């Protein structure tokens, strides 16, 4: 495995080829928020909270660190005024879900009308169901603002014997075949 | 030495050749105003007068000036006369005019800037050849570049030509085509694919449709040359299902090319093998984004995935994949034919060659044009387009569709190239060009494009899914007079965040129409705010 050397927040670090910036940065102590990331799953790249700044040659841009593999000589900044502004706005867009992040960014109310209160479409349940549980019971229905987690028709029953994704749900809410109920209620 | 296949097809075309030709445009635009009936009327007319031996009635592709359709050109080897707005009733008079004086009242002058300022490479055969006859394409030199490439050139030489041409991707982003090819060519992957992106979706853009409807073999030849250069044997054309005529002509073209041994195994008797298949899009704009497009071809849900890895490294079915736009491929045969340096002599320092634009909106001459890069925007919309029909002032020109921006009148003298367009806050885009007159409300324009991006967002990433919706909400509030004082700063905050953090090009470029109108027409936003009373309910039409 080739070792890659890069700079994260001013520190020179080394990592194996193929490792994500998020993983390396977190190991180096960076506190990067995420919603859709889980170590068991392939990067989904949906919440965009892990956005970091990368400088490659003359080009500076923002990328999602969860899906960006380490590159030789890359200079990474995990927190800038701009990045924190974007993160805060993203969390505000999702309010009142992801309350732990809302707290971190001091958000107590949102200027936007709520998308929905129970699910921010991080996709952990859907991806876990496909990649780890190998059940493919869940999928995303609809597109754009109408997107939601739904059961593949006729497969809802399979959930009751698994339920492994329930604890991945950061909002404490999961979709069940009874509609949307809180994890606590279910237990 | 030309191949036997090409010689046979040329002979076939020559045998069909008649002294006089009545060329009727049968591309989608002219068809929509009755070109099919006009075509039939001419056939009946020639048949009636028993002049089939002297006159050929030929269905051709797009002649460009769509606003004057149906267009008909009557030509012999010396002269050609173009007629506009031809109806079935005119067929008899026009057919009888052959060999006599032309019918004055229907003549469409061709010595006007709309035609004379064009430089046709991609559109060279459009409106000239019958798009459903491979022999017509071969008769004008078609497939010779492919034959020469596979028999006389190494893949590296083809690649060098494309690099030397300076060609940049015509889908909109303008990535250097040669570099992309090189990445795929260098890949050690034993299986590679060549994909053509024909999922044209910008409102007001119809360049790819016209090329596929008018000259499908040019695109196939470009793909085959690309396949030879990068080492691929299989290609896909991903075309939106809303283009039925383009699909049927492309399908026919593939069949003909296969039958003529110009696609398939042992192309033209060489060891080169290349097959092409068609995949249809199901109406999602986001499938024009390359990673979403590739997933869609695989039969999976068409939604973008993070890059890297880029398709050139790991694309279709996990293999190295070359993906280019229709117009990009349509340039290739000419580049190989005339050499990269010759192509690079057209255009500007950093934008080489020509670009096809679809002129639409408040402009006299709407239609399809191909111009050298570096021509001024004013030349296109005022000289070639003829300006606003009612004679008013052009307020702005929108390029790049929902990913682009509005360029105000004071910037119309800028050269049209990738970098200049970016400097003024727009993009080259795929080639849609919408002209707006003084009656256009720019906040309304921004909302129109935002509504498009919002409904076409796949919803995967937060900034695009929620951000486009919220931006649309704010614009709707402004337009229905119920915006709040914080709305403008919130809108600006959203445009930055959505543009910087979205997963794919759709979200990243979705704020551009707002950004550019805010840059040049901020007063219109401020006026909307001044007129607003936050207590007013949101008007129905503004609510999604």
XYZ file of C-alpha atoms in Angstrom:
731
model
C 0.000 0.000 0.000
C 1.418 3.356 -1.044
C 1.778 5.951 1.677
C 0.552 9.418 0.804
C 1.806 12.570 2.469
C -0.447 15.576 2.775
C -1.055 18.601 4.976
C -4.128 18.864 7.169
C -4.698 22.074 9.101
C -1.000 22.843 8.931
C 0.153 19.411 10.117
C 1.943 17.023 7.807
C 0.266 13.631 7.946
C 0.647 10.310 6.194
C -2.078 7.952 5.117
C -2.610 4.881 2.980
C -3.685 5.432 -0.587
C -7.451 5.305 -0.925
C -8.176 6.608 2.571
C -10.705 9.415 2.696
C -9.768 12.920 3.776
C -12.426 12.689 6.478
C -10.863 9.634 8.041
C -7.364 11.080 8.002
C -8.491 14.474 9.266
C -10.470 12.987 12.104
C -7.514 10.858 13.084
C -5.443 14.004 13.104
C -7.898 15.523 15.538
C -10.111 17.621 13.297
C -13.688 17.945 14.469
C -15.667 17.609 11.255
C -19.435 17.225 11.545
C -21.250 14.594 9.461
C -24.724 13.183 9.120
C -24.587 10.697 6.283
C -21.209 9.174 7.116
C -20.759 5.795 8.754
C -17.584 3.748 8.797
C -19.413 0.578 7.809
C -20.797 2.215 4.690
C -19.479 3.521 1.423
C -19.316 7.327 1.271
C -22.701 8.735 0.366
C -21.769 12.400 0.007
C -25.253 13.740 0.713
C -25.107 15.915 3.830
C -22.121 17.975 2.649
C -21.319 18.928 6.249
C -17.876 17.361 5.943
C -16.984 19.934 3.289
C -13.343 20.987 3.558
C -11.073 23.229 1.554
C -8.406 21.590 -0.575
C -5.549 23.323 -2.323
C -3.990 21.491 -5.226
C -1.427 23.463 -7.149
C -3.016 26.815 -7.836
C -6.546 25.564 -7.453
C -8.495 25.976 -4.216
C -11.918 24.421 -3.861
C -14.363 22.901 -1.456
C -14.937 19.151 -1.512
C -16.815 16.641 0.604
C -14.035 15.042 2.652
C -15.913 11.749 3.115
C -15.721 10.960 -0.589
C -12.383 12.511 -1.441
C -9.365 10.208 -1.320
C -6.025 11.474 -0.021
C -3.698 12.863 -2.667
C 0.028 13.472 -2.504
C 0.873 17.038 -1.553
C -2.728 18.079 -0.964
C -3.194 20.965 1.479
C -6.413 20.631 3.450
C -8.144 23.072 5.755
C -10.982 21.497 7.690
C -12.394 24.655 9.170
C -12.464 28.168 7.766
C -14.875 31.034 8.320
C -16.469 30.234 4.981
C -16.782 26.520 5.657
C -18.314 27.075 9.084
C -20.801 29.510 7.532
C -21.838 26.899 4.983
C -22.086 24.172 7.624
C -24.231 26.355 9.820
C -26.539 27.160 6.921
C -26.850 23.481 6.006
C -27.755 22.621 9.588
C -30.262 25.452 9.623
C -31.832 24.071 6.429
C -32.320 20.721 8.137
C -33.676 22.118 11.407
C -35.426 20.707 13.437
C -33.622 17.456 12.597
C -29.970 16.941 13.561
C -30.500 18.847 16.805
C -27.096 17.909 18.172
C -25.549 19.853 15.318
C -28.035 22.678 15.708
C -26.818 22.990 19.278
C -23.219 23.028 18.160
C -23.930 25.903 15.787
C -26.180 27.741 18.206
C -29.263 27.328 16.075
C -32.502 27.469 18.018
C -34.832 28.274 15.161
C -34.671 28.254 11.391
C -35.404 31.061 8.953
C -36.583 28.424 6.520
C -39.803 26.562 6.636
C -39.061 23.045 7.805
C -38.542 20.384 5.177
C -39.760 17.690 7.518
C -39.313 17.225 11.197
C -38.352 13.609 11.438
C -35.933 12.730 8.669
C -33.110 14.639 6.994
C -32.547 11.979 4.326
C -29.020 11.211 5.485
C -29.607 7.802 3.929
C -27.864 5.755 6.623
C -30.850 3.405 6.908
C -31.147 2.951 3.152
C -27.446 2.388 2.627
C -27.113 0.084 5.626
C -30.018 -1.971 4.370
C -28.343 -2.362 1.000
C -24.674 -2.563 1.833
C -24.543 -4.319 5.196
C -27.863 -6.048 5.799
C -28.103 -6.929 2.083
C -31.855 -6.702 2.265
C -32.719 -3.813 -0.041
C -35.932 -3.134 1.785
C -35.576 0.637 1.796
C -35.118 3.094 -1.011
C -35.500 6.768 -1.778
C -38.823 7.587 -3.329
C -39.389 10.711 -5.402
C -36.891 13.390 -6.246
C -35.931 16.874 -5.164
C -37.822 18.241 -2.204
C -40.284 15.332 -2.471
C -37.627 12.716 -1.842
C -38.314 10.438 1.080
C -37.311 7.106 2.516
C -39.805 4.417 1.627
C -40.193 0.686 1.639
C -39.768 -1.268 -1.527
C -43.370 -2.311 -2.093
C -44.136 -5.619 -0.450
C -40.892 -5.822 1.491
C -41.815 -3.843 4.618
C -42.350 -7.005 6.644
C -38.687 -7.959 6.344
C -37.797 -5.023 8.580
C -39.290 -6.436 11.715
C -36.790 -9.277 11.768
C -33.828 -6.928 11.340
C -34.167 -3.375 12.610
C -30.391 -2.981 12.544
C -30.578 0.426 10.933
C -32.744 1.892 13.651
C -29.871 2.863 15.865
C -28.069 4.569 12.996
C -30.816 7.131 12.723
C -29.341 10.296 14.186
C -32.628 12.052 14.734
C -33.874 9.216 16.878
C -36.566 8.619 14.327
C -36.839 5.827 11.864
C -39.255 4.836 9.250
C -41.042 1.645 10.061
C -43.789 -0.211 8.353
C -46.177 1.526 10.718
C -45.226 4.901 9.415
C -42.800 7.109 11.293
C -42.360 6.354 14.965
C -39.577 7.256 17.300
C -36.943 4.745 18.262
C -37.784 5.211 21.917
C -41.413 4.435 21.327
C -40.483 1.272 19.572
C -38.193 0.020 22.286
C -6.600 3.951 -50.970
C -10.277 4.194 -50.035
C -11.969 1.113 -48.705
C -14.282 -1.001 -50.852
C -17.123 -0.247 -48.463
C -16.850 3.491 -49.013
C -16.454 3.178 -52.767
C -19.591 1.042 -52.999
C -21.618 3.554 -50.996
C -20.335 6.458 -53.063
C -21.392 4.735 -56.259
C -24.825 4.170 -54.787
C -25.164 7.866 -53.955
C -24.013 8.876 -57.434
C -26.569 6.635 -59.086
C -29.288 8.322 -57.105
C -28.036 11.786 -57.972
C -30.291 13.928 -60.138
C -29.593 17.193 -61.945
C -32.076 19.054 -59.740
C -32.843 18.597 -56.065
C -35.709 19.826 -53.942
C -34.377 19.657 -50.387
C -37.062 19.840 -47.731
C -36.042 20.297 -44.121
C -37.505 17.486 -42.068
C -35.903 18.176 -38.706
C -38.199 18.455 -35.703
C -38.731 22.194 -35.870
C -39.832 22.273 -39.513
C -41.827 19.078 -39.029
C -43.780 20.830 -36.328
C -44.976 23.369 -38.890
C -45.878 20.833 -41.543
C -42.648 19.981 -43.376
C -43.749 16.366 -43.788
C -46.822 17.438 -45.740
C -44.720 19.803 -47.824
C -42.310 16.962 -48.575
C -45.155 14.707 -49.701
C -46.648 17.488 -51.815
C -43.336 17.913 -53.650
C -43.054 14.186 -54.234
C -46.574 14.103 -55.659
C -45.804 17.108 -57.810
C -42.627 15.610 -59.290
C -44.356 12.300 -59.736
C -47.269 13.939 -61.532
C -45.029 15.738 -63.972
C -42.999 12.523 -64.450
C -39.716 14.239 -63.779
C -38.248 11.714 -61.327
C -35.270 11.314 -63.624
C -34.416 15.012 -63.463
C -35.596 15.983 -60.011
C -34.928 14.413 -56.649
C -37.110 15.326 -53.687
C -34.763 14.962 -50.753
C -35.636 15.042 -47.085
C -32.762 16.798 -45.380
C -31.923 17.874 -41.857
C -31.945 21.244 -40.179
C -31.207 24.271 -42.360
C -30.910 26.509 -39.335
C -33.426 29.297 -39.704
C -36.199 27.604 -37.745
C -38.333 30.746 -37.501
C -38.842 30.635 -41.276
C -39.808 26.970 -41.466
C -40.726 24.898 -43.327
C -37.597 25.614 -45.339
C -37.046 24.267 -48.833
C -33.969 24.609 -50.994
C -34.159 24.039 -54.720
C -30.760 23.455 -56.205
C -28.816 22.093 -59.101
C -25.068 21.804 -59.393
C -24.671 25.541 -60.071
C -27.284 27.387 -58.106
C -29.408 27.052 -55.017
C -32.426 29.056 -53.909
C -33.787 28.894 -50.374
C -37.521 29.295 -49.793
C -39.180 30.152 -46.497
C -42.513 29.312 -44.871
C -43.349 26.910 -47.676
C -46.783 25.299 -47.606
C -48.226 22.355 -49.531
C -50.011 24.832 -51.808
C -46.664 26.318 -52.822
C -45.271 22.962 -53.944
C -46.662 23.100 -57.420
C -45.395 26.603 -58.216
C -41.980 25.842 -56.739
C -41.620 22.525 -58.552
C -42.511 24.188 -61.820
C -39.959 26.929 -61.225
C -37.136 24.450 -61.722
C -35.210 25.508 -64.785
C -37.097 28.813 -64.825
C -37.171 31.973 -62.707
C -37.421 31.397 -58.937
C -40.617 32.188 -57.048
C -39.802 35.644 -55.700
C -42.420 35.894 -52.969
C -41.078 32.867 -51.087
C -37.370 33.483 -51.427
C -35.423 33.492 -48.206
C -32.301 35.602 -48.771
C -29.099 33.783 -47.883
C -26.728 36.729 -48.314
C -27.674 37.960 -44.823
C -25.472 37.749 -41.690
C -27.520 34.872 -40.301
C -26.036 32.673 -43.015
C -22.871 34.467 -44.096
C -21.300 34.786 -40.629
C -21.564 31.092 -39.940
C -18.629 28.743 -40.024
C -19.938 25.253 -40.378
C -18.069 22.195 -39.212
C -20.481 20.356 -36.975
C -23.439 21.512 -39.053
C -21.666 21.164 -42.409
C -23.978 18.432 -43.641
C -27.102 19.551 -41.836
C -29.672 20.556 -44.393
C -27.538 19.124 -47.180
C -27.706 15.360 -46.934
C -30.531 12.926 -46.308
C -29.998 11.953 -42.666
C -31.458 8.512 -43.265
C -29.054 7.535 -46.046
C -25.545 6.514 -45.159
C -24.501 6.818 -48.809
C -25.305 10.550 -48.697
C -22.950 10.952 -45.767
C -20.246 8.939 -47.477
C -20.720 10.914 -50.683
C -19.663 14.098 -48.874
C -16.578 12.432 -47.436
C -18.124 10.728 -44.446
C -16.300 7.855 -42.705
C -13.119 8.682 -44.595
C -11.577 10.140 -41.446
C -12.393 6.942 -39.556
C -10.978 4.805 -42.317
C -7.824 6.871 -42.494
C -7.456 6.813 -38.700
C -7.703 3.038 -38.399
C -5.634 2.213 -41.441
C -2.952 4.900 -41.526
C -2.689 6.300 -38.020
C -1.792 4.908 -34.630
C -4.149 5.627 -31.724
C -1.445 7.929 -30.378
C -1.428 9.962 -33.582
C -5.198 10.402 -33.464
C -4.905 11.487 -29.854
C -2.164 13.948 -30.750
C -4.398 15.496 -33.410
C -7.260 15.933 -30.985
C -4.925 17.482 -28.432
C -3.433 19.789 -31.047
C -6.914 20.895 -32.091
C -7.467 22.506 -28.694
C -11.034 21.181 -28.721
C -12.810 21.593 -25.396
C -15.909 19.731 -24.260
C -19.006 21.140 -25.892
C -21.357 19.928 -23.185
C -20.725 23.094 -21.264
C -17.851 22.746 -18.842
C -15.173 23.025 -21.505
C -12.726 20.410 -20.248
C -9.957 19.850 -22.816
C -11.096 16.898 -24.905
C -7.579 15.697 -25.680
C -6.699 15.471 -21.997
C -9.807 13.463 -21.271
C -9.023 11.070 -24.117
C -5.471 10.726 -22.924
C -6.545 9.731 -19.422
C -8.750 6.981 -20.835
C -6.142 5.919 -23.381
C -3.527 5.594 -20.641
C -5.767 3.520 -18.395
C -4.573 -0.085 -18.165
C -8.188 -1.271 -17.966
C -8.666 -4.059 -20.539
C -12.304 -3.058 -21.034
C -13.154 0.529 -21.887
C -16.272 2.308 -22.992
C -17.063 5.310 -25.124
C -20.232 7.147 -24.179
C -22.029 9.950 -25.971
C -24.058 12.292 -23.809
C -27.155 13.230 -25.795
C -29.303 13.974 -22.776
C -29.724 17.575 -23.820
C -32.005 19.247 -21.329
C -31.433 22.986 -20.993
C -34.590 24.960 -21.770
C -34.246 26.521 -25.203
C -31.360 24.327 -26.307
C -31.671 22.005 -29.292
C -28.187 21.711 -30.763
C -27.696 18.022 -30.078
C -31.178 17.147 -31.227
C -30.617 18.878 -34.551
C -27.246 17.242 -35.114
C -28.631 13.780 -34.357
C -31.662 14.382 -36.538
C -29.705 15.889 -39.401
C -26.364 14.102 -39.475
C -26.322 11.090 -37.137
C -23.421 9.375 -38.893
C -21.086 12.251 -38.028
C -21.597 11.511 -34.346
C -21.099 7.775 -34.857
C -17.922 8.385 -36.823
C -16.603 10.655 -34.062
C -17.346 8.003 -31.474
C -15.665 5.298 -33.523
C -12.535 7.403 -33.942
C -12.567 8.091 -30.199
C -12.908 4.383 -29.500
C -9.908 3.672 -31.701
C -7.861 6.369 -29.982
C -8.608 5.242 -26.423
C -8.857 1.500 -27.054
C -12.568 0.856 -26.564
C -14.789 -1.599 -28.415
C -18.202 -0.693 -27.133
C -20.067 2.569 -27.018
C -23.380 3.915 -25.820
C -25.367 6.914 -26.900
C -27.496 8.113 -24.023
C -30.294 10.104 -25.602
C -33.382 11.510 -23.961
C -36.600 9.733 -24.828
C -38.221 13.078 -25.675
C -36.269 13.098 -28.937
C -38.121 10.404 -30.914
C -36.970 11.548 -34.350
C -33.328 11.793 -33.254
C -33.573 8.313 -31.752
C -35.096 6.693 -34.809
C -32.566 8.295 -37.155
C -29.694 7.344 -34.897
C -30.982 3.795 -34.656
C -31.234 3.594 -38.428
C -27.751 5.088 -38.785
C -26.279 2.430 -36.495
C -27.980 -0.326 -38.506
C -26.734 1.126 -41.775
C -23.188 1.559 -40.497
C -23.177 -2.018 -39.264
C -24.498 -3.308 -42.585
C -21.844 -1.283 -44.403
C -19.168 -2.775 -42.178
C -18.297 0.604 -40.689
C -19.339 -0.468 -37.211
C -19.100 -3.866 -35.596
C -16.300 -6.407 -35.928
C -13.442 -5.866 -38.360
C -14.448 -2.356 -39.318
C -13.719 -1.831 -43.013
C -11.740 -5.031 -43.076
C -9.327 -4.017 -40.324
C -8.882 -5.545 -36.885
C -10.651 -2.630 -35.251
C -13.932 -3.475 -33.585
C -16.526 -1.018 -32.329
C -20.235 -1.396 -31.651
C -22.694 1.240 -30.526
C -25.903 0.844 -28.602
C -28.565 3.368 -27.635
C -29.891 3.947 -24.138
C -32.859 6.187 -23.531
C -33.190 8.644 -20.708
C -36.478 8.722 -18.877
C -36.887 12.435 -18.471
C -34.516 13.337 -15.646
C -32.399 16.407 -16.354
C -29.814 15.297 -13.797
C -29.014 12.266 -15.974
C -27.093 14.670 -18.191
C -24.590 14.818 -15.327
C -21.973 12.273 -16.288
C -21.909 10.075 -13.183
C -25.722 9.986 -13.045
C -25.821 9.206 -16.757
C -23.467 6.257 -16.376
C -25.484 4.847 -13.483
C -28.605 5.200 -15.599
C -26.992 3.236 -18.443
C -26.161 0.532 -15.924
C -29.864 0.310 -15.196
C -29.512 1.911 -11.802
C -31.048 5.065 -10.437
C -29.714 8.111 -12.231
C -28.309 10.184 -9.442
C -24.843 11.681 -9.210
C -22.086 10.078 -7.205
C -19.031 11.826 -5.807
C -15.997 12.285 -8.068
C -13.167 11.236 -7.916
C -12.984 8.602 -9.219
C -13.713 10.287 -12.526
C -15.389 8.278 -15.288
C -12.101 8.321 -17.188
C -10.637 6.242 -14.341
C -13.664 4.238 -13.220
C -16.881 4.889 -15.084
C -19.444 2.652 -16.703
C -19.594 -0.746 -14.955
C -16.487 0.338 -13.071
C -14.439 0.550 -16.271
C -12.443 3.392 -17.787
C -15.003 5.409 -19.726
C -14.734 8.236 -22.192
C -17.799 10.437 -22.019
C -18.267 13.370 -24.378
C -21.149 15.400 -25.663
C -22.771 15.025 -29.124
C -21.209 18.200 -30.492
C -17.757 17.231 -29.231
C -17.885 13.946 -31.168
C -19.307 15.750 -34.191
C -16.075 17.765 -34.427
C -13.762 14.766 -34.411
C -13.991 13.586 -38.018
C -13.115 17.076 -39.249
C -10.179 17.313 -36.845
C -8.762 14.006 -38.068
C -9.560 14.893 -41.647
C -7.933 18.329 -41.710
C -5.479 17.911 -38.859
C -5.534 19.346 -35.355
C -3.538 22.436 -36.284
C -6.023 23.433 -38.960
C -8.886 23.193 -36.485
C -6.902 25.180 -33.931
C -6.537 28.038 -36.401
C -10.236 28.808 -35.862
C -11.301 30.594 -32.703
C -9.411 32.286 -29.898
C -6.299 31.557 -27.882
C -8.023 29.342 -25.333
C -11.243 28.451 -27.124
C -10.623 26.761 -30.436
C -12.944 25.902 -33.252
C -16.608 26.669 -33.645
C -19.642 26.445 -31.404
C -23.213 25.650 -32.258
C -25.831 27.839 -30.619
C -29.584 27.582 -30.466
C -30.933 31.093 -30.789
C -34.259 31.540 -29.062
C -36.398 34.074 -27.250
C -37.050 37.679 -28.275
C -35.051 37.587 -31.461
C -36.143 37.822 -35.073
C -34.213 34.889 -36.469
C -34.514 31.932 -34.162
C -32.758 28.742 -35.032
C -29.471 26.978 -35.119
C -26.162 28.616 -35.933
C -22.537 27.612 -35.874
C -20.023 30.400 -35.367
C -16.286 30.624 -34.795
C -15.301 31.086 -31.155
C -14.459 34.673 -30.376
C -17.286 36.231 -32.389
C -18.971 38.945 -30.354
C -22.243 38.248 -28.641
C -23.726 41.363 -30.235
C -22.827 40.083 -33.684
C -24.724 36.889 -32.921
C -27.883 38.338 -31.443
C -28.153 41.619 -33.349
C -26.577 41.005 -36.739
C -27.290 37.314 -37.173
C -30.336 37.104 -34.930
C -31.738 40.373 -36.217
C -32.415 41.793 -32.765
C -35.756 42.081 -31.030
C -38.644 41.434 -33.455
C -40.614 44.525 -32.450
C -37.472 46.596 -32.732
C -36.823 47.229 -29.057
C -33.559 47.078 -27.197
C -32.076 43.796 -26.103
C -31.976 43.736 -22.322
C -29.951 40.606 -21.773
C -28.815 37.372 -23.352
C -29.035 34.218 -21.306
C -26.491 31.523 -22.046
C -25.943 28.167 -20.425
C -29.545 27.519 -19.419
C -30.255 26.846 -15.743
C -26.506 26.597 -15.108
C -25.693 29.864 -16.797
C -26.399 33.511 -16.403
C -27.798 36.632 -18.007
C -25.387 38.884 -19.856
C -26.603 42.494 -19.974
C -26.625 44.632 -23.107
C -23.541 46.610 -22.051
C -21.470 43.423 -22.231
C -22.737 42.264 -25.605
C -19.534 43.306 -27.330
C -17.546 40.676 -25.483
C -16.138 37.771 -27.441
C -17.940 34.473 -27.092
C -15.472 32.019 -25.606
C -15.307 29.865 -22.478
C -13.283 32.288 -20.381
C -14.981 35.555 -21.337
C -18.405 34.124 -20.635
C -17.240 32.967 -17.237
C -15.815 36.393 -16.471
C -19.177 38.058 -16.930
C -20.861 35.517 -14.700
C -22.294 33.112 -17.235
C -21.013 29.965 -18.895
C -20.680 28.670 -22.422
C -23.003 25.850 -21.505
C -24.173 23.475 -24.154
C -25.222 26.295 -26.495
C -28.648 27.594 -25.551
C -28.893 31.324 -26.129
C -32.055 33.093 -25.049
C -32.521 36.723 -25.984
C -34.594 38.911 -23.668
C -36.061 42.311 -24.412
C -36.832 45.163 -22.033
C -40.135 43.620 -20.986
C -38.336 40.815 -19.109
C -38.424 40.944 -15.336
C -35.095 39.542 -14.217
C -36.368 38.297 -10.865
C -38.977 36.363 -12.790
C -36.271 35.025 -15.099
C -34.237 33.890 -12.088
C -37.273 32.229 -10.598
C -38.039 30.435 -13.852
C -34.606 28.832 -13.902
C -34.671 28.135 -10.177
C -37.987 26.383 -10.578
C -36.378 24.247 -13.250
C -33.370 23.346 -11.084
C -35.582 22.718 -8.077
C -37.835 20.293 -9.896
C -34.890 18.566 -11.545
C -32.811 18.204 -8.377
C -32.480 14.546 -7.528
C -32.699 15.395 -3.839
C -29.650 13.440 -2.770
C -27.556 16.223 -1.275
C -28.877 18.752 1.215
C -27.786 22.054 -0.378
C -29.354 21.271 -3.729
C -32.490 19.612 -2.417
C -33.337 22.149 0.293
C -31.387 25.099 -1.085
C -32.998 25.249 -4.522
C -36.402 24.926 -2.881
C -35.698 27.731 -0.422
C -34.250 29.999 -3.104
C -37.339 29.399 -5.177
C -39.515 30.226 -2.190
C -37.714 33.524 -1.624
C -37.973 34.517 -5.296
C -41.660 33.636 -5.270
C -42.153 35.781 -2.192
C -40.406 38.666 -3.911
C -42.542 38.341 -7.005
C -45.810 38.137 -5.142
C -44.971 41.069 -2.926
C -44.617 39.310 0.384
C -40.857 39.170 0.848
C -39.325 40.128 4.172
C -36.393 42.480 4.743
C -33.990 39.590 5.433
C -34.862 37.755 2.244
C -32.259 39.304 -0.016
C -29.320 38.559 2.275
C -30.689 35.080 2.888
C -30.880 34.577 -0.886
C -27.259 35.614 -1.294
C -26.157 33.356 1.531
C -27.988 30.452 -0.140
C -26.496 31.102 -3.573
C -23.001 30.880 -2.103
C -23.588 27.796 0.026
C -25.496 25.846 -2.637
C -22.932 26.690 -5.289
C -19.966 25.754 -3.137
C -21.159 22.644 -1.362
C -23.484 20.773 -3.737
C -22.565 17.300 -4.885
C -22.836 17.688 -8.646
C -22.887 20.274 -11.373
C -26.633 20.716 -11.187
C -26.536 22.084 -7.648
C -23.190 23.798 -8.043
C -24.453 25.818 -10.971
C -28.113 26.177 -9.968
C -27.541 29.555 -8.246
C -25.890 31.064 -11.362
C -29.075 32.606 -12.800
C -29.648 34.366 -9.474
C -26.022 35.368 -9.069
C -25.811 36.948 -12.499
C -29.137 38.769 -12.278
C -28.203 40.032 -8.816
C -24.930 41.264 -10.229
C -26.459 43.247 -13.076
C -30.046 43.874 -12.053
C -29.874 44.213 -8.297
C -32.233 47.170 -8.446
C -35.011 44.887 -9.684
C -34.600 42.724 -6.608
C -34.533 45.775 -4.383
C -37.624 47.130 -6.023
C -39.407 43.836 -5.470
C -38.453 44.146 -1.809
C -39.634 47.750 -1.601
C -42.992 46.784 -2.981
C -43.257 43.882 -0.560
C -45.344 43.744 2.536
C -44.324 40.645 4.490
C -47.851 40.204 5.803
C -49.171 39.535 2.313
C -49.943 35.904 1.668
C -47.797 34.128 -0.899
C -49.606 34.175 -4.225
C -50.867 30.795 -5.366
C -48.742 30.623 -8.487
C -45.652 31.138 -6.363
C -46.341 28.127 -4.214
C -45.113 24.880 -5.469
